[in-house]
PDB file of C-alpha atoms in Angstrom:
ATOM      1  CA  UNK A   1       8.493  78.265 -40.544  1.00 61.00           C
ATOM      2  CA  UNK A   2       5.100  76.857 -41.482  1.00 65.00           C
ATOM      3  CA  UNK A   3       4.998  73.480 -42.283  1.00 80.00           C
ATOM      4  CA  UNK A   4       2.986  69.989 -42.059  1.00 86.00           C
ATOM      5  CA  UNK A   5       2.363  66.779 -43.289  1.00 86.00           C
ATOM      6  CA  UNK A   6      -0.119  63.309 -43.704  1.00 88.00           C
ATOM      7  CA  UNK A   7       0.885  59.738 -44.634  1.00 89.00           C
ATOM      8  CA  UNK A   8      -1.545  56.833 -44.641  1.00 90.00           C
ATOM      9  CA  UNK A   9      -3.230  54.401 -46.784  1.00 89.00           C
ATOM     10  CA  UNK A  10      -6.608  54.217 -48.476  1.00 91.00           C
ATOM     11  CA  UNK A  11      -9.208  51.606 -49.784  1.00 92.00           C
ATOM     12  CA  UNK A  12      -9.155  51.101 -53.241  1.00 90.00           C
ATOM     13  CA  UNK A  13     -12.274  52.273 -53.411  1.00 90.00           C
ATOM     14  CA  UNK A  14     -11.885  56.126 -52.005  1.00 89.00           C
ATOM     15  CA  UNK A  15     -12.872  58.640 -54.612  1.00 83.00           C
ATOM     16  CA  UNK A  16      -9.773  59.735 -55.737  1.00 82.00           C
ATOM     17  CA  UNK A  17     -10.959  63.454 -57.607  1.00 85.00           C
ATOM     18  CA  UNK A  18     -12.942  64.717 -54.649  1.00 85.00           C
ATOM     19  CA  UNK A  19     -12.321  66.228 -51.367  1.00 87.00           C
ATOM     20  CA  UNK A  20     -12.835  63.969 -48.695  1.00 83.00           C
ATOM     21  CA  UNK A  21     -12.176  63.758 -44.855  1.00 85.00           C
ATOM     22  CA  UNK A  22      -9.042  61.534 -44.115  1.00 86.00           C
ATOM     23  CA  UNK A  23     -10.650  59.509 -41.639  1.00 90.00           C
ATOM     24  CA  UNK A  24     -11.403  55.426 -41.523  1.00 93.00           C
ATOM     25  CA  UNK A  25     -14.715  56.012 -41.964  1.00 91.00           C
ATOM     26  CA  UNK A  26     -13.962  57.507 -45.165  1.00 90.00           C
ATOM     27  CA  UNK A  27     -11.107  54.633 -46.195  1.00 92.00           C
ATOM     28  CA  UNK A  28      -8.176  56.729 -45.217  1.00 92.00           C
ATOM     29  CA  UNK A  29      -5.831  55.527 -42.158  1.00 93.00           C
ATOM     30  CA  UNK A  30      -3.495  58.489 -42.088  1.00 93.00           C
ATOM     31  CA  UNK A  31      -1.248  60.720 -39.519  1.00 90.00           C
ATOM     32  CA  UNK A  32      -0.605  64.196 -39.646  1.00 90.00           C
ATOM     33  CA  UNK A  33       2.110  66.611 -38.661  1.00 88.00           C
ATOM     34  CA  UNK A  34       1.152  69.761 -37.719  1.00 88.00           C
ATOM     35  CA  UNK A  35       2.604  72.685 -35.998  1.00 85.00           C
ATOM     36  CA  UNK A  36       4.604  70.144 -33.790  1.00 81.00           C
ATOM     37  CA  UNK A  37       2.315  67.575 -32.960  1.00 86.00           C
ATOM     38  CA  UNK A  38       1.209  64.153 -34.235  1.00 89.00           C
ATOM     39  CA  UNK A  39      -2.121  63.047 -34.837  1.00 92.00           C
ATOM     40  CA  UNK A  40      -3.868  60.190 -35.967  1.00 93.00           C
ATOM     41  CA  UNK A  41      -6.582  61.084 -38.431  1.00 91.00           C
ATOM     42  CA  UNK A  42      -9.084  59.563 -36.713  1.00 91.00           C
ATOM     43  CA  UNK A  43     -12.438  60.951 -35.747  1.00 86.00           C
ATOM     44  CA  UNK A  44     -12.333  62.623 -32.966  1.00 90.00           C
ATOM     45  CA  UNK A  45      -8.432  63.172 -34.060  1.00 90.00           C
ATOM     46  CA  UNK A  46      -6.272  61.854 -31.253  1.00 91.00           C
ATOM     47  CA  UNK A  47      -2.315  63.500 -30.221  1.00 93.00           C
ATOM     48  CA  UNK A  48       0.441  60.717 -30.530  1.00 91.00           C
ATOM     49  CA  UNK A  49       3.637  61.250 -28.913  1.00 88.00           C
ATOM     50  CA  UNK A  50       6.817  60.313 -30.462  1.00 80.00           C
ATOM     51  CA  UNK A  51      10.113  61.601 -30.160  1.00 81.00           C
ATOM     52  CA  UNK A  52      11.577  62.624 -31.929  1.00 80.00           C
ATOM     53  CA  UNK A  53       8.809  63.386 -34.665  1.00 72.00           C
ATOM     54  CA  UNK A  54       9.308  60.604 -37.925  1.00 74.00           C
ATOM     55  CA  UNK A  55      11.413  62.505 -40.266  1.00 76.00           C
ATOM     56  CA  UNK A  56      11.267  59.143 -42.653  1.00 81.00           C
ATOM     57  CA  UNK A  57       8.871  56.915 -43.076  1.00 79.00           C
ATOM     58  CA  UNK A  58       9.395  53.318 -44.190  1.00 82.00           C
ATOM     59  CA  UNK A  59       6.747  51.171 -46.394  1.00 79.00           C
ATOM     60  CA  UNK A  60       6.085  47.934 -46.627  1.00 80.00           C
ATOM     61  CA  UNK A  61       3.420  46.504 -49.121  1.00 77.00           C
ATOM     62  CA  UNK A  62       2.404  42.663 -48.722  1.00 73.00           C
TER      63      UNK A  62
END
């Protein structure tokens, strides 16, 4: 089975009807899931390692 997903946050000000990198230089702080492994979407993208892998994900707005 095939499956993966992101979660993160983004400035106000991303454009919201274009396709954009999800990176912080773009205004996106997210994490994906992929194929087993977590990475931050960061440029270069860098492997986190938790374990087990988030299977919920808790937000908090202030």
């Amino acid at each position: 089975k095939y499956s993966w997903w992101a979660v993160g946050v983004a400035k106000s000000s991303v454009k919201k009807k274009e396709w954009i990198k999800m990176s912080p230089e773009e205004g996106i702080w997210a994490l994906r899931h992929q194929q087993g492994q977590l990475k931050s979407l960061t440029s270069p993208r860098i492997p986190l390692s938790l374990s087990p892998v988030p299977t919920r994900i808790w937000v908090c707005l202030d």
